[in-house]
XYZ file of C-alpha atoms in Angstrom:
743
model
C 86.425 166.724 71.162
C 89.950 166.459 70.166
C 91.932 167.715 72.785
C 95.860 167.625 73.203
C 97.108 165.227 76.148
C 100.310 164.469 77.280
C 101.443 161.498 78.542
C 105.253 162.415 79.577
C 105.127 160.340 82.933
C 102.784 157.249 84.119
C 102.504 156.112 87.948
C 101.212 152.936 89.871
C 100.378 152.791 93.492
C 102.884 150.091 93.659
C 100.873 146.758 93.411
C 102.461 143.937 91.103
C 99.422 144.777 89.217
C 99.494 148.290 88.884
C 102.829 148.005 88.069
C 102.796 145.668 85.341
C 99.848 147.660 83.791
C 102.203 151.144 83.678
C 104.871 148.838 82.108
C 102.100 148.338 79.314
C 101.077 151.651 78.910
C 104.175 153.279 78.718
C 105.019 150.075 75.942
C 101.807 150.818 74.030
C 102.448 154.195 73.742
C 106.222 154.240 72.948
C 104.731 152.014 70.137
C 102.429 155.157 69.241
C 104.773 158.298 69.909
C 108.226 157.302 69.894
C 108.508 158.624 73.399
C 108.731 156.236 76.690
C 106.890 158.259 79.632
C 109.004 158.109 82.456
C 107.447 155.779 85.499
C 107.628 158.263 88.394
C 105.248 160.299 90.775
C 103.656 161.923 90.007
C 101.755 161.145 86.389
C 99.587 162.333 83.903
C 98.402 158.980 83.837
C 98.080 156.746 87.255
C 97.231 153.307 87.730
C 95.621 152.258 91.334
C 94.132 148.805 92.801
C 90.818 149.520 94.325
C 89.554 146.862 96.664
C 85.977 148.944 96.518
C 85.341 147.512 92.941
C 84.539 143.962 93.861
C 83.838 143.154 89.785
C 87.398 141.778 88.279
C 85.976 143.127 84.822
C 84.798 146.427 85.916
C 87.004 149.671 85.987
C 86.691 153.213 86.537
C 88.513 156.208 84.711
C 88.982 159.674 86.951
C 89.992 163.308 86.247
C 90.148 165.702 83.127
C 93.528 167.001 82.471
C 95.475 164.140 84.312
C 93.654 160.593 84.836
C 93.908 157.767 87.894
C 92.762 154.571 85.699
C 91.076 152.437 89.165
C 90.219 148.283 88.891
C 90.187 145.249 91.166
C 93.171 143.817 89.364
C 95.118 144.079 86.479
C 92.576 142.767 84.079
C 90.475 145.881 84.811
C 93.162 147.539 84.819
C 94.266 146.542 80.788
C 90.568 146.976 80.106
C 91.240 150.536 80.798
C 94.121 151.007 79.149
C 92.342 150.101 76.166
C 89.965 152.794 76.454
C 92.305 155.150 76.523
C 93.977 153.797 73.284
C 90.595 153.294 71.374
C 89.729 156.980 72.000
C 93.097 158.395 71.525
C 94.811 159.672 68.442
C 98.665 160.223 67.273
C 100.396 162.791 65.121
C 103.812 163.564 65.310
C 104.347 162.144 68.353
C 101.586 164.279 70.284
C 98.117 162.581 71.849
C 94.911 163.870 70.883
C 91.973 162.421 72.930
C 89.053 162.383 71.380
C 86.221 161.598 73.609
C 85.376 162.385 77.711
C 86.681 158.327 78.755
C 85.951 158.997 82.671
C 83.202 156.966 84.226
C 82.599 153.556 86.051
C 82.418 150.497 83.318
C 80.767 147.139 84.042
C 80.272 144.689 81.301
C 77.182 143.237 79.665
C 77.724 139.998 79.541
C 79.664 138.110 82.392
C 81.319 135.695 79.496
C 83.473 137.288 76.410
C 85.850 135.266 74.853
C 87.763 133.608 71.809
C 88.560 129.982 70.855
C 92.089 130.145 69.589
C 92.725 126.512 69.244
C 97.042 125.688 68.279
C 96.305 122.920 66.178
C 96.423 121.915 62.609
C 93.684 123.068 60.712
C 93.593 127.030 61.927
C 94.751 129.725 59.440
C 97.238 131.692 61.703
C 97.421 130.031 65.254
C 99.732 126.810 64.118
C 102.556 129.344 63.298
C 102.142 131.452 66.268
C 104.901 131.513 69.011
C 103.724 132.311 72.810
C 104.986 135.780 71.863
C 102.397 136.158 69.370
C 99.824 134.766 71.698
C 100.550 137.488 74.254
C 100.033 140.030 72.201
C 96.646 139.056 71.018
C 95.400 138.255 74.239
C 96.023 141.206 74.719
C 94.601 143.203 71.755
C 91.455 141.526 72.716
C 91.305 142.998 76.569
C 91.504 145.944 74.780
C 88.430 145.277 73.448
C 86.683 143.798 76.763
C 87.894 140.023 76.160
C 88.281 137.806 79.505
C 88.262 134.456 77.971
C 90.557 132.271 75.681
C 89.819 129.075 74.823
C 92.406 126.416 74.055
C 92.204 123.105 72.652
C 94.598 120.308 74.160
C 93.397 117.504 72.023
C 90.528 116.575 69.745
C 91.722 112.953 69.358
C 94.871 113.107 66.932
C 97.770 114.844 67.923
C 98.639 116.088 64.097
C 101.180 118.529 63.652
C 102.896 120.275 60.360
C 105.999 121.854 59.834
C 104.734 125.229 61.358
C 104.240 124.004 65.055
C 107.016 124.818 67.392
C 104.807 122.852 70.437
C 103.193 119.961 70.780
C 99.087 120.855 71.236
C 99.339 119.957 75.225
C 102.191 121.527 75.559
C 101.201 125.071 73.790
C 98.236 124.612 75.515
C 100.010 124.619 79.087
C 101.815 127.367 78.549
C 99.232 129.338 76.775
C 97.033 128.933 80.184
C 100.013 129.747 82.471
C 100.523 132.972 80.092
C 96.597 133.954 80.373
C 96.707 133.434 84.195
C 99.391 136.112 84.324
C 97.161 138.374 82.553
C 93.509 137.517 84.952
C 92.201 136.060 81.663
C 90.313 133.288 81.788
C 90.904 129.732 80.191
C 88.473 127.508 78.618
C 89.212 124.295 77.037
C 87.337 122.764 73.917
C 87.711 119.639 74.694
C 85.994 116.380 72.684
C 84.861 113.223 73.599
C 87.419 111.295 70.691
C 87.598 108.165 72.840
C 86.025 105.425 72.529
C 85.747 104.328 76.654
C 84.866 106.432 79.597
C 88.544 104.922 81.278
C 90.474 106.024 78.361
C 88.859 109.237 78.595
C 89.256 110.151 81.819
C 93.076 109.065 81.667
C 93.865 111.759 78.768
C 92.033 114.406 80.876
C 93.744 113.730 83.929
C 97.153 114.198 82.243
C 95.801 117.447 80.687
C 94.211 118.668 83.967
C 97.502 117.907 85.742
C 99.466 120.064 83.554
C 97.401 123.257 82.931
C 97.793 126.200 85.297
C 95.184 127.549 84.923
C 91.845 126.153 83.963
C 88.003 127.778 84.692
C 85.872 126.099 82.158
C 85.635 122.961 80.162
C 83.761 122.582 76.944
C 82.897 118.912 75.373
C 80.827 119.210 72.212
C 77.840 116.952 72.521
C 78.330 116.826 68.507
C 80.652 118.713 65.727
C 82.822 116.258 66.405
C 80.926 113.796 68.890
C 79.273 110.772 68.410
C 77.545 109.476 71.754
C 74.422 109.260 72.510
C 72.941 112.219 74.874
C 72.261 109.926 78.006
C 75.919 108.602 77.774
C 77.035 112.001 76.722
C 75.839 113.563 80.272
C 77.691 110.412 82.166
C 80.544 111.172 80.526
C 80.306 115.249 81.282
C 79.405 113.993 84.866
C 82.173 111.808 85.358
C 84.937 114.047 83.575
C 83.363 117.252 85.421
C 84.584 115.241 89.092
C 87.753 114.630 87.491
C 87.989 118.159 86.634
C 86.958 119.542 90.191
C 89.662 117.360 91.788
C 92.046 119.331 90.345
C 91.027 122.744 89.622
C 87.717 123.281 92.220
C 86.669 125.909 90.835
C 86.226 124.972 87.435
C 82.970 125.123 85.753
C 81.575 122.066 83.343
C 79.720 123.346 80.180
C 78.820 120.664 77.580
C 77.594 121.755 74.690
C 73.825 121.344 73.129
C 75.464 120.066 69.313
C 73.761 116.938 68.013
C 75.409 113.688 66.708
C 73.390 113.886 63.313
C 72.899 109.590 63.799
C 70.361 110.501 66.809
C 67.263 112.307 65.822
C 66.033 112.494 69.483
C 69.277 113.609 70.561
C 68.494 116.786 71.720
C 65.266 115.502 73.954
C 67.331 112.807 75.519
C 69.956 115.605 76.610
C 67.426 117.833 78.222
C 65.181 114.666 80.001
C 69.001 114.460 81.648
C 69.535 117.979 82.313
C 65.955 118.065 84.226
C 67.896 115.767 86.474
C 69.880 118.127 87.639
C 73.157 116.808 87.514
C 75.327 118.967 89.783
C 78.403 118.478 88.330
C 77.414 120.481 85.195
C 77.246 123.912 85.529
C 76.066 125.625 82.260
C 75.517 124.594 78.524
C 76.704 126.034 75.275
C 74.838 126.255 72.065
C 77.081 126.097 68.918
C 76.674 124.920 65.625
C 75.129 121.603 64.574
C 72.537 122.460 67.298
C 70.355 120.100 68.952
C 67.354 123.113 69.354
C 66.984 126.930 68.596
C 68.401 128.673 71.542
C 65.437 130.383 72.411
C 63.501 127.050 72.784
C 66.280 125.589 74.550
C 66.503 128.794 77.099
C 62.723 128.131 77.927
C 62.791 124.250 78.455
C 66.529 123.855 80.126
C 66.263 124.468 84.112
C 66.797 127.616 84.964
C 69.708 127.245 87.330
C 71.729 126.364 84.207
C 73.300 129.511 82.589
C 73.903 129.049 78.675
C 77.072 130.424 76.540
C 76.977 130.890 73.176
C 79.523 129.303 71.142
C 78.956 131.914 67.516
C 80.690 131.009 64.371
C 82.242 134.287 63.482
C 84.487 132.741 61.671
C 83.355 131.183 58.647
C 81.194 132.479 55.430
C 79.486 129.268 54.194
C 78.398 125.838 55.322
C 78.304 127.474 58.477
C 76.247 128.788 61.403
C 75.638 132.145 60.206
C 76.644 132.268 56.623
C 76.844 135.357 54.784
C 73.413 136.895 54.722
C 72.479 134.410 57.383
C 68.685 135.270 57.480
C 68.138 134.825 53.680
C 71.264 132.908 52.395
C 72.147 134.998 49.044
C 75.645 135.615 49.526
C 76.471 135.539 45.713
C 77.699 132.102 44.404
C 80.968 134.266 42.787
C 82.061 135.169 46.355
C 81.503 132.176 47.497
C 83.429 130.533 45.115
C 86.449 132.326 44.594
C 87.221 133.820 48.513
C 85.560 130.719 50.127
C 84.728 129.677 53.716
C 87.207 131.386 55.397
C 88.744 134.232 53.884
C 89.379 137.565 55.806
C 85.625 138.823 56.009
C 84.479 141.489 58.229
C 80.996 141.440 58.687
C 80.020 144.098 61.637
C 76.678 145.237 60.406
C 75.622 141.440 60.479
C 77.385 139.974 63.459
C 75.717 142.806 65.252
C 71.807 141.711 64.360
C 72.865 138.187 64.854
C 74.476 139.602 69.138
C 71.260 141.597 69.149
C 68.695 138.335 68.527
C 70.979 135.950 70.840
C 71.838 138.240 73.599
C 68.843 137.923 75.792
C 69.349 133.921 76.464
C 72.674 133.982 77.202
C 75.332 135.125 80.480
C 78.036 135.855 77.263
C 79.988 133.787 74.370
C 83.089 132.133 73.356
C 83.147 132.560 69.648
C 84.574 129.904 67.190
C 87.304 131.000 65.330
C 89.795 129.415 62.882
C 92.774 132.170 63.011
C 92.835 136.156 61.894
C 90.894 136.384 58.968
C 87.894 137.475 61.559
C 90.187 139.827 63.356
C 87.425 142.577 63.341
C 84.875 140.255 64.208
C 86.346 138.922 67.042
C 87.107 142.505 68.536
C 83.512 143.757 67.482
C 81.804 140.570 69.032
C 83.820 141.478 72.616
C 83.224 145.316 72.342
C 79.093 144.370 72.264
C 79.188 141.642 74.754
C 81.493 144.405 77.249
C 79.105 147.469 76.639
C 75.766 145.547 74.965
C 74.160 148.080 72.558
C 77.358 149.689 71.218
C 77.846 152.797 68.456
C 78.812 150.065 65.677
C 80.878 152.829 63.897
C 82.570 153.962 66.616
C 83.688 150.569 67.476
C 84.878 149.825 64.102
C 86.683 153.373 64.380
C 88.023 152.337 67.775
C 89.530 149.241 65.734
C 90.941 151.566 63.564
C 92.822 154.111 66.028
C 94.261 151.156 68.224
C 95.682 149.401 65.712
C 96.292 151.563 62.852
C 97.523 154.754 64.877
C 98.621 157.890 62.655
C 96.311 156.695 60.157
C 92.836 158.611 58.246
C 90.578 157.507 60.906
C 87.312 158.209 58.922
C 88.946 156.824 55.772
C 89.638 153.039 56.917
C 86.502 153.433 59.266
C 84.629 153.650 55.852
C 87.281 151.322 53.948
C 86.237 148.383 56.761
C 82.685 148.698 55.974
C 82.997 149.056 52.380
C 84.713 145.317 52.952
C 81.399 144.391 53.970
C 79.239 146.230 51.476
C 80.862 144.432 48.652
C 79.325 141.655 49.584
C 75.809 143.002 48.929
C 76.038 141.795 45.534
C 76.310 140.064 42.479
C 80.374 141.260 42.140
C 79.827 142.390 38.560
C 76.829 144.535 39.531
C 78.787 146.245 42.962
C 79.391 149.633 42.442
C 81.465 150.219 45.225
C 84.233 147.504 45.284
C 86.968 149.814 43.145
C 86.477 152.405 45.421
C 87.099 150.721 48.504
C 90.032 148.804 47.027
C 91.228 152.636 46.753
C 90.434 153.950 49.981
C 92.803 151.190 51.501
C 95.201 151.935 48.653
C 95.315 155.735 49.635
C 95.353 155.082 53.483
C 98.874 153.350 52.833
C 100.173 155.934 50.730
C 99.250 158.595 53.624
C 100.920 156.603 56.205
C 103.295 154.187 54.198
C 104.138 152.866 58.371
C 100.646 150.960 57.552
C 102.586 148.528 54.732
C 104.764 147.204 57.778
C 101.228 146.091 59.290
C 99.573 142.641 58.948
C 96.229 143.825 59.538
C 96.263 146.579 57.210
C 97.664 144.178 54.524
C 95.164 141.512 55.735
C 92.295 144.498 54.493
C 93.817 145.311 51.702
C 94.292 141.499 50.363
C 90.728 141.339 51.061
C 90.002 144.360 48.809
C 92.292 143.328 45.922
C 90.464 139.987 46.143
C 87.269 141.489 45.916
C 88.539 144.146 43.238
C 90.158 141.034 40.591
C 86.678 139.143 41.036
C 84.632 141.642 39.805
C 87.602 142.490 37.008
C 87.195 138.387 36.111
C 83.565 138.431 36.291
C 82.619 141.128 34.153
C 85.171 140.508 31.817
C 84.372 136.938 31.405
C 80.280 137.788 31.422
C 81.022 139.846 28.396
C 82.548 137.489 26.442
C 80.083 134.777 26.944
C 77.630 137.366 25.607
C 79.851 137.787 22.604
C 80.303 133.860 22.319
C 76.676 132.638 22.907
C 75.929 135.480 19.439
C 78.292 133.378 17.287
C 76.976 130.041 18.743
C 73.345 131.081 17.731
C 74.917 132.223 14.425
C 76.513 128.959 14.352
C 80.306 130.308 14.142
C 82.337 127.528 16.605
C 85.774 128.609 15.991
C 85.040 132.062 16.343
C 82.721 131.646 19.517
C 85.439 129.437 21.164
C 88.174 132.181 20.235
C 86.654 134.497 22.220
C 86.123 132.328 25.312
C 89.771 131.564 24.894
C 90.810 135.676 25.209
C 93.493 136.200 27.765
C 93.123 139.114 30.579
C 94.836 142.072 30.070
C 98.210 143.626 31.690
C 95.571 145.551 34.351
C 94.259 142.159 35.713
C 97.391 140.327 35.793
C 99.189 142.888 37.504
C 96.854 142.979 40.221
C 97.053 139.430 40.527
C 100.418 139.783 41.094
C 99.897 141.969 43.931
C 97.810 139.161 45.987
C 101.100 137.166 45.763
C 102.777 140.037 47.052
C 100.359 140.507 49.897
C 99.954 136.786 50.483
C 103.858 136.264 50.930
C 104.075 139.615 53.852
C 101.379 138.118 55.732
C 103.061 134.850 55.983
C 105.713 136.117 57.561
C 104.287 138.554 59.560
C 101.497 136.864 61.253
C 101.500 133.137 60.227
C 98.468 133.611 57.792
C 97.997 130.476 55.251
C 96.483 131.756 51.795
C 97.990 128.626 50.232
C 98.636 124.593 51.264
C 101.992 124.431 49.514
C 103.991 127.591 50.321
C 102.578 128.363 52.980
C 100.826 125.109 55.150
C 97.424 126.167 54.483
C 95.383 123.275 56.221
C 93.226 123.353 53.074
C 91.694 125.265 50.437
C 88.347 126.236 52.412
C 91.148 126.893 55.803
C 91.322 130.502 54.766
C 93.598 129.330 51.482
C 92.368 131.884 49.203
C 94.962 131.649 46.879
C 94.073 128.185 46.385
C 90.028 129.216 45.380
C 90.985 132.635 43.772
C 91.495 131.362 40.001
C 88.508 128.987 40.110
C 85.821 129.722 37.378
C 82.775 132.100 38.614
C 80.992 132.143 35.299
C 79.998 129.273 32.765
C 83.277 130.489 30.304
C 85.167 127.346 31.260
C 81.763 125.127 31.516
C 81.392 126.339 28.065
C 84.808 125.693 26.415
C 84.185 122.308 28.316
C 81.524 122.162 26.264
C 83.369 122.880 23.395
C 85.698 120.030 23.883
C 83.045 117.254 24.496
C 81.497 118.678 20.826
C 84.903 117.712 19.117
C 84.456 113.919 20.066
C 81.134 114.227 18.177
C 80.171 114.008 14.700
C 80.399 117.506 12.873
C 76.888 117.838 12.246
C 75.919 117.447 16.257
C 78.208 119.672 17.597
C 76.353 123.023 17.351
C 72.877 121.196 17.968
C 74.760 120.077 21.153
C 76.361 123.483 21.968
C 73.167 125.143 21.639
C 71.136 122.918 23.923
C 74.315 123.946 26.468
C 73.430 127.756 25.983
C 69.578 127.186 26.169
C 70.103 124.478 29.217
C 68.089 126.574 31.993
C 66.046 128.797 29.748
C 62.514 128.770 30.170
C 59.354 130.159 28.457
C 56.981 132.962 30.288
C 54.485 129.811 31.047
C 57.164 127.459 32.665
C 59.214 128.090 35.904
C 63.003 128.430 36.851
C 64.657 128.101 40.413
C 68.533 127.889 41.153
C 69.315 127.875 44.464
C 73.019 129.566 43.118
C 70.883 132.325 41.214
C 67.890 133.099 43.182
C 68.714 132.580 46.877
C 65.955 131.659 49.317
C 63.869 135.170 49.272
C 62.895 134.350 46.256
C 61.067 131.266 47.002
C 58.332 133.121 47.812
C 58.070 132.047 51.166
C 59.750 131.124 54.395
C 61.623 128.154 54.868
C 61.025 125.532 58.270
C 63.637 124.688 60.165
C 67.626 124.688 59.711
C 68.721 125.470 56.691
C 72.478 124.116 55.654
C 73.378 125.859 52.684
C 76.717 123.276 51.476
C 77.598 124.849 48.778
C 80.243 123.337 46.664
C 81.776 125.986 44.247
C 84.915 126.678 46.145
C 86.225 122.822 45.926
C 88.719 122.536 43.388
C 87.620 118.841 42.457
C 84.347 120.556 41.802
C 84.578 123.221 39.919
C 86.922 122.410 37.530
C 85.044 123.312 34.612
C 82.994 120.627 33.908
C 79.615 121.937 36.094
C 77.646 125.057 35.661
C 77.588 127.824 37.963
C 73.501 127.553 39.022
C 74.596 123.873 40.659
C 77.284 124.560 42.523
C 74.526 125.882 45.749
C 72.974 122.893 47.461
C 70.356 123.685 49.407
C 70.373 121.063 52.627
C 67.053 120.675 55.307
C 64.366 117.879 55.944
C 61.964 119.837 53.871
C 62.023 122.695 50.861
C 59.092 124.564 49.745
C 58.697 127.431 46.978
C 55.868 129.132 45.481
C 55.193 128.417 41.613
C 53.574 131.182 38.907
C 52.634 131.428 35.823
C 52.189 127.773 34.813
C 49.340 128.732 32.224
C 49.323 126.870 29.114
C 47.109 124.322 28.226
C 49.161 121.055 29.514
C 50.819 118.958 31.579
C 54.437 120.141 33.124
C 57.643 118.171 34.097
C 59.501 119.183 37.107
C 62.999 118.282 36.606
C 65.176 118.691 40.309
C 69.137 118.462 40.082
C 70.237 116.752 43.540
C 73.477 116.297 44.693
C 73.899 112.225 44.234
C 74.187 111.963 48.181
C 72.072 108.661 48.480
C 71.601 106.837 51.992
C 69.614 103.382 52.090
C 67.512 104.743 55.238
C 65.588 107.128 52.904
C 62.889 105.413 51.793
C 60.412 108.028 52.194
C 61.697 110.866 49.496
C 58.878 113.184 48.753
C 57.761 115.722 45.661
C 53.869 116.724 46.572
C 52.334 119.858 45.146
C 49.526 121.480 46.417
C 49.479 119.127 48.592
C 49.051 116.361 46.395
C 51.982 113.413 45.780
C 54.012 113.607 42.889
C 56.325 111.083 44.096
C 57.262 109.180 46.982
C 59.800 106.894 47.294
C 63.271 105.964 47.500
C 66.067 108.947 46.179
C 65.079 110.050 43.531
C 62.414 108.641 41.936
C 62.817 108.575 37.901
C 66.632 109.659 36.810
C 67.333 110.991 33.507
C 71.528 109.785 32.999
C 71.017 110.637 29.589
C 70.569 114.452 30.494
C 73.155 113.947 33.457
C 75.731 113.036 31.105
C 74.522 115.923 28.469
C 74.885 119.019 31.250
C 75.994 117.928 34.491
C 78.912 116.629 36.190
C 80.025 114.004 38.733
C 78.531 113.974 42.071
C 75.137 115.625 40.967
C 72.080 113.902 39.155
C 68.581 115.099 37.867
C 65.106 113.578 38.478
C 61.620 113.800 36.363
C 58.149 114.325 38.213
C 55.124 114.778 36.087
C 53.047 117.753 37.475
C 49.557 116.746 35.922
C 47.438 120.379 34.847
C 44.569 119.054 36.778
C 47.018 120.134 40.343
C 47.397 124.001 39.201
C 44.955 126.800 40.591
C 45.704 129.700 38.205
C 48.618 128.480 36.774
C 50.209 128.615 40.677
C 50.734 126.195 43.407
C 53.379 125.238 46.290
C 55.857 122.469 45.275
C 57.327 120.513 48.178
C 60.739 118.491 48.891
C 60.606 116.284 51.797
C 62.841 113.416 53.162
C 63.126 113.106 57.098
C 66.121 111.217 57.180
C 69.228 112.505 54.707
C 67.281 115.337 54.115
C 67.068 117.138 50.408
C 69.841 118.252 48.693
C 69.205 119.705 45.445
C 70.402 122.581 44.177
C 68.166 123.430 40.634
C 64.467 123.278 39.835
C 63.440 123.779 36.239
C 59.315 123.223 35.455
C 58.789 122.710 31.381
C 55.541 122.050 29.426
C 55.412 118.146 28.930
C 52.554 118.436 26.229
C 48.899 118.573 25.587
C 47.045 117.183 28.650
C 44.710 114.055 27.950
C 41.441 117.253 28.316
C 43.098 119.102 25.480
C 43.904 116.595 23.183
């Protein structure tokens, strides 16, 4: 279906809500067609308030060649306008309806929102005016969003040069703006104060100033360090104060646990079983005290659960890229870091399906516009439930890129997610994805003024740059290694020092152009010095895009160390460096960075946290090999080992993150259930090895593996630590020598 549709007139029923909605529709159509419809009767589209519709989030569309949009209030009418705009295309000022949009619409989830905190950490929000907030409110509403979450204070009142308002001032003004569009307002408000009295006084000022508050969300942890019973007590007192100023507002504390209290979750549940009347529900998000299914089964049924999904981060997060297997290639994680532009529609649909049965909806964790598509797709799923994902992405394209090649840009968005499925050097669609974005801009030059288009073009260009660099550097490493094997040190170093070609340099220059445009257009902060990014991991891609993503820099660094040695020792040392991780057929090697969790051969128990270090410029400065930059962090680790068939004992070398605690006294290494080591971290350390091959912040330890523990050359290797957890990067199992029985 693709029918020409004329909107020369827009009508309303005379109510203030319908009139405001009609003006919004006229403005949107003017932007897309260059023509502003007349506001008069009769109209091709008529907007009406219908008292028979009881749900403020529901709406109805009736008609054929002309339409009537009906809703309880303004919010529902905005949703109807959004669906209309998402299912229309625009060519030469004409409108084409591509779908039958008539029907009655009721949301799948009751809560559908996103956090837009005005503080220094986000990669865009701190640069916004109220006009920017209003525009973004409407953009999200077009996909069914009904809640915006703000942050009045996080314990500090930090400001940067981009911020035009005090945080609490913006919070109050943004709340008033949300009320104007009938959006619910949630406050993320951590317990940073030392005393209850101080907490109440600070909140009294905020609650009194805010024109609209529907929900307050105090996190239990992340941040927060109150023990669970004290936390619940404080939340109840804050709720009592909240309801004095906003009687209908709800209190939803989160079951996010401070790390220092292992029993926090159990105490939290025990307190909730007392049925505190001043608490209305519970939120679950990152650093959770328990899994969502357990919380729902054990929490009294009277308390609904709201999800706080992290849809903004790629590593060091609740849902890292490839969350179910943690195999996002380290080169992507290094160069694009924690908070780059990250459309992940397929993966977030999977997460939504896994979580939606337990909750009444969600307000996502977001730190800027890098996750713009994710917000819209997540809201679409919250409103409609099981959506056609391609249609939803195409709706995003029709809404935000009017007049463009819809199919081309829809493919281009999916292509960005596909790019990340493998080693950039092996990716087959990275260049074609970038070409799709460039071609769309050639077909519709107006796109070059559209921040969302440039945002995704920036990401596509970053992907291509990473692929080009990785392929180039891997070829240099192959050539340099071959020369080293022949003893040609000078030639090997010269190969590693080759410069990039003009095509690569030009592409790198384009990133600077796109970044400058994005900062001016939407306040997107791609570096720290020029664009006021909070840090290298907060969307500041230009801070990480040039970091080492192969061992080229590491090998050059080792050449420099070799220069300090006697001449006869230089070549042997460098050969040891390039062969460090090589194993024979009857030995074993595992790297979290190189192999991912899927290659352990078993499922890990508990909540695995991938503490990736490669995007930190202070760590990935050329002194570290790529293989140690992904750090596994959990209380336990297990992997199946095979092929250890030599007639000898073995030694197991583990490379750990050098983060110690005096409380960690039961660091345990087991093989086939037998303890190889138990004691303080980390056992028998090999400082000579560390100095020779590793870098500051990492340490290796060696454990004897007797041959008698092997069963057909196989076994289960386990690492455990029940206080600090196990934080390691690499395992190397090599032959130690003949066992006593074979001598």
